């Protein structure tokens, strides 16, 4: 699948992968900061942003999408950094195509299965009547009974394109059907531990990377180092951008 991408800067290549319901543009704060020293390639994963839609959202499949885009860009190897869904995709890429991954940064996710359920969010988005004249305020009111937090509503509504033919950029039906695959983790077939330089960067206020998961991390990524960002929750790059940028720059430059 030919993933949409943006490219900025010059220097050693860094591939950025966003989280669920996100897109490359949501990592703009990281792209802008890192592009001073690196060539930053930010991708829209399948069913997100301006990339094509597809039913299969297993991590091995999404990792293959990333490898295909890298090959099309002539990138034999790159540092790869991913947040949440993008972090799981980045891990799958490192485990299946280690020759492509010069080093790996995984942001606030671990190689384990989760039970966080976004089905209600997807259902609420699908219930919005996509009619001409729909306004963002109307869409937000429709989401508010289910999506209680205003920042989350705003994040989800970044995917809504208004106008004569309102539509969602994200493939909501595909995401809804594939949610079990995205919440789960299974080591890709034939995968061996990735022994390259690896950083797991977690929000100190998040429960996505618990101490109990460290054995699962080190079993697959023996060289992994775990660091936590004080004052940050799951969307650590939004909560503490300066601290995350500093950690990434240090890791990518080492």
Coordinates of C-alpha atoms in Angstrom, one line a residue:
X1 CA 0.0 0.0 0.0
X2 CA 1.4 3.4 -1.0
X3 CA 1.2 5.4 2.2
X4 CA 0.9 9.1 2.1
X5 CA 3.9 10.9 3.6
X6 CA 5.5 14.3 4.3
X7 CA 9.3 14.9 4.2
X8 CA 11.2 17.7 5.8
X9 CA 14.8 18.6 6.7
X10 CA 18.2 17.1 5.9
X11 CA 20.5 14.6 7.5
X12 CA 20.0 11.0 8.6
X13 CA 16.5 9.7 7.9
X14 CA 13.9 9.3 10.7
X15 CA 10.5 7.7 10.0
X16 CA 7.7 8.9 12.3
X17 CA 4.5 6.9 12.8
X18 CA 1.4 8.3 14.5
X19 CA -1.2 6.7 16.8
X20 CA -4.8 5.6 16.4
X21 CA -7.1 8.2 14.8
X22 CA -4.0 10.4 14.2
X23 CA -2.1 11.3 11.1
X24 CA 1.4 12.5 10.1
X25 CA 0.3 16.1 10.7
X26 CA -0.4 15.3 14.4
X27 CA 3.3 14.8 14.9
X28 CA 4.1 18.2 13.4
X29 CA 5.7 19.4 16.6
X30 CA 8.2 16.5 16.4
X31 CA 8.7 16.9 12.6
X32 CA 9.5 20.6 12.9
X33 CA 12.0 20.1 15.8
X34 CA 13.8 17.1 14.4
X35 CA 14.0 18.4 10.8
X36 CA 16.7 20.8 11.9
X37 CA 19.1 17.8 12.2
X38 CA 17.4 14.9 10.4
X39 CA 15.4 14.1 7.3
X40 CA 12.0 13.4 8.8
X41 CA 9.6 11.2 6.9
X42 CA 6.2 11.2 8.6
X43 CA 3.7 8.6 7.3
X44 CA 0.0 8.3 7.4
X45 CA -0.7 4.7 8.3
X46 CA -3.4 2.8 6.3
X47 CA -7.0 4.0 7.1
X48 CA -5.5 7.3 8.4
X49 CA -4.8 10.7 7.0
X50 CA -4.6 10.7 3.3
X51 CA -3.4 7.1 2.9
X52 CA -5.6 4.4 1.2
X53 CA -8.0 2.3 3.2
X54 CA -7.7 -1.4 3.7
X55 CA -9.4 -4.1 5.8
X56 CA -6.2 -5.8 7.1
X57 CA -4.8 -3.9 10.1
X58 CA -2.6 -6.6 11.6
X59 CA 0.7 -5.1 12.6
X60 CA 2.8 -7.3 10.2
X61 CA 0.7 -5.9 7.4
X62 CA 1.1 -2.3 8.5
X63 CA 4.8 -2.9 9.0
X64 CA 5.0 -4.1 5.4
X65 CA 3.3 -0.9 4.3
X66 CA 6.0 1.1 6.0
X67 CA 8.8 -1.0 4.4
X68 CA 7.1 -0.6 1.0
X69 CA 7.1 3.2 1.4
X70 CA 10.7 3.2 2.6
X71 CA 11.8 1.2 -0.4
X72 CA 9.9 3.5 -2.8
X73 CA 11.7 6.5 -1.3
X74 CA 15.1 4.7 -1.7
X75 CA 15.6 4.4 2.1
X76 CA 17.5 1.2 2.9
X77 CA 17.6 2.0 6.6
X78 CA 16.2 4.6 8.9
X79 CA 15.6 5.3 12.5
X80 CA 12.0 4.6 13.2
X81 CA 9.9 6.2 16.0
X82 CA 6.2 5.5 16.6
X83 CA 3.6 6.5 19.1
X84 CA 0.9 4.0 20.3
X85 CA -0.5 2.3 17.2
X86 CA 2.5 3.6 15.4
X87 CA 4.8 2.2 18.1
X88 CA 3.3 -1.3 17.7
X89 CA 3.8 -0.9 13.9
X90 CA 7.4 0.2 14.4
X91 CA 8.0 -2.8 16.7
X92 CA 6.6 -5.1 14.1
X93 CA 8.8 -3.6 11.4
X94 CA 11.9 -4.0 13.6
X95 CA 11.0 -7.6 14.3
X96 CA 10.3 -8.5 10.7
X97 CA 12.6 -6.2 8.7
X98 CA 15.5 -5.5 11.1
X99 CA 17.7 -4.5 8.2
X100 CA 15.4 -1.5 7.6
X101 CA 15.5 -0.2 11.2
X102 CA 18.8 1.6 12.2
X103 CA 17.4 2.3 15.6
X104 CA 13.9 2.2 17.2
X105 CA 12.0 4.5 19.5
X106 CA 8.6 3.3 20.8
X107 CA 6.5 5.9 22.5
X108 CA 4.0 4.9 25.3
X109 CA 3.1 1.4 24.1
X110 CA 4.5 -2.1 24.8
X111 CA 4.5 -5.5 23.0
X112 CA 1.4 -6.7 24.9
X113 CA -2.3 -6.9 24.4
X114 CA -4.5 -4.1 25.8
X115 CA -8.2 -3.8 26.7
X116 CA -8.7 -0.1 26.1
X117 CA -11.9 -0.1 24.1
X118 CA -12.5 2.7 21.5
X119 CA -15.5 1.0 20.0
X120 CA -17.9 3.5 21.5
X121 CA -15.9 6.4 20.0
X122 CA -16.0 4.8 16.6
X123 CA -19.7 4.1 16.9
X124 CA -20.4 7.7 17.9
X125 CA -18.4 9.0 14.9
X126 CA -20.3 6.7 12.6
X127 CA -23.7 8.0 13.9
X128 CA -23.0 11.6 12.8
X129 CA -25.1 12.4 9.8
X130 CA -22.7 13.5 7.1
X131 CA -25.0 16.0 5.3
X132 CA -24.1 19.2 3.4
X133 CA -24.0 22.1 5.8
X134 CA -22.8 20.0 8.8
X135 CA -20.8 22.2 11.2
X136 CA -18.0 21.2 13.5
X137 CA -20.0 22.5 16.4
X138 CA -22.8 20.1 15.5
X139 CA -20.4 17.2 15.2
X140 CA -18.9 18.0 18.5
X141 CA -22.3 18.1 20.2
X142 CA -23.1 14.8 18.7
X143 CA -19.9 13.2 20.1
X144 CA -20.1 14.8 23.5
X145 CA -22.4 12.3 25.2
X146 CA -19.8 9.5 24.5
X147 CA -16.5 11.4 24.2
X148 CA -16.5 13.3 27.4
X149 CA -13.1 15.0 27.1
X150 CA -13.0 18.1 24.9
X151 CA -9.4 17.6 23.8
X152 CA -10.3 14.0 22.6
X153 CA -13.3 15.3 20.7
X154 CA -11.1 17.9 19.0
X155 CA -8.6 15.2 18.2
X156 CA -11.2 12.9 16.6
X157 CA -12.8 15.8 14.7
X158 CA -9.5 16.6 13.0
X159 CA -10.5 13.7 10.8
X160 CA -13.8 15.2 9.7
X161 CA -13.7 17.0 6.4
X162 CA -16.6 19.5 6.1
X163 CA -18.2 21.1 3.0
X164 CA -20.6 20.0 0.3
X165 CA -19.8 16.3 0.9
X166 CA -18.6 15.9 4.5
X167 CA -16.6 12.7 5.1
X168 CA -14.1 11.1 7.4
X169 CA -10.5 10.8 6.4
X170 CA -10.1 7.8 8.7
X171 CA -11.5 4.4 7.6
X172 CA -14.0 4.1 10.4
X173 CA -15.6 0.9 9.3
X174 CA -12.1 -0.7 8.7
X175 CA -10.9 0.5 12.1
X176 CA -14.0 -0.8 13.8
X177 CA -13.7 -4.2 12.3
X178 CA -10.0 -4.5 13.0
X179 CA -10.0 -3.2 16.6
X180 CA -9.3 -6.6 18.1
X181 CA -6.2 -6.9 16.0
X182 CA -5.0 -3.5 17.0
X183 CA -5.6 -4.1 20.7
X184 CA -3.8 -7.4 20.6
X185 CA -0.2 -8.3 20.3
X186 CA 1.2 -11.4 18.7
X187 CA 4.8 -11.7 17.6
X188 CA 5.0 -11.7 13.9
X189 CA 5.6 -15.1 12.3
X190 CA 9.3 -15.9 12.2
X191 CA 10.3 -12.9 14.2
X192 CA 13.6 -12.9 16.1
X193 CA 14.5 -10.4 18.8
X194 CA 15.6 -7.0 17.4
X195 CA 19.0 -6.3 18.8
X196 CA 19.5 -2.7 17.6
X197 CA 19.5 0.4 19.8
X198 CA 16.0 0.8 21.2
X199 CA 14.3 3.4 23.4
X200 CA 10.9 3.0 25.0
X201 CA 9.7 6.4 26.0
X202 CA 6.7 6.4 28.2
X203 CA 4.5 9.0 29.9
X204 CA 5.0 8.9 33.7
X205 CA 1.3 9.4 34.2
X206 CA 0.3 6.8 31.7
X207 CA -0.4 3.1 32.4
X208 CA 0.4 1.9 28.9
X209 CA 3.9 0.8 29.8
X210 CA 3.7 -0.8 33.3
X211 CA 6.7 -2.2 35.1
X212 CA 5.2 -5.7 34.7
X213 CA 5.6 -5.2 30.9
X214 CA 9.4 -4.7 31.0
X215 CA 10.2 -8.5 30.7
X216 CA 8.0 -8.6 27.5
X217 CA 10.0 -5.6 26.2
X218 CA 13.4 -7.0 26.9
X219 CA 12.5 -10.4 25.6
X220 CA 11.9 -8.9 22.1
X221 CA 14.3 -5.9 22.3
X222 CA 17.3 -6.9 24.4
X223 CA 19.1 -3.6 24.0
X224 CA 16.0 -1.5 25.0
X225 CA 16.3 1.3 27.5
X226 CA 13.1 2.6 29.2
X227 CA 12.7 6.3 30.1
X228 CA 9.6 8.1 31.5
X229 CA 8.6 11.7 30.9
X230 CA 7.5 13.4 34.1
X231 CA 4.1 15.0 33.9
X232 CA 3.1 13.3 30.6
X233 CA 0.3 10.9 30.0
X234 CA -0.3 8.7 26.9
X235 CA -0.1 11.6 24.4
X236 CA 3.3 12.5 25.8
X237 CA 4.4 14.6 22.8
X238 CA 1.4 16.8 23.3
X239 CA 1.7 17.0 27.1
X240 CA 5.5 17.6 27.2
X241 CA 6.8 18.4 23.7
X242 CA 10.1 20.0 24.8
X243 CA 11.0 17.0 27.0
X244 CA 10.0 14.5 24.3
X245 CA 11.9 16.3 21.6
X246 CA 15.0 16.5 23.8
X247 CA 14.8 12.7 24.6
X248 CA 14.4 11.9 20.9
X249 CA 17.3 14.1 19.8
X250 CA 19.6 12.6 22.4
X251 CA 18.6 9.1 21.3
X252 CA 18.8 9.7 17.6
X253 CA 22.2 11.5 17.9
X254 CA 23.9 9.0 20.2

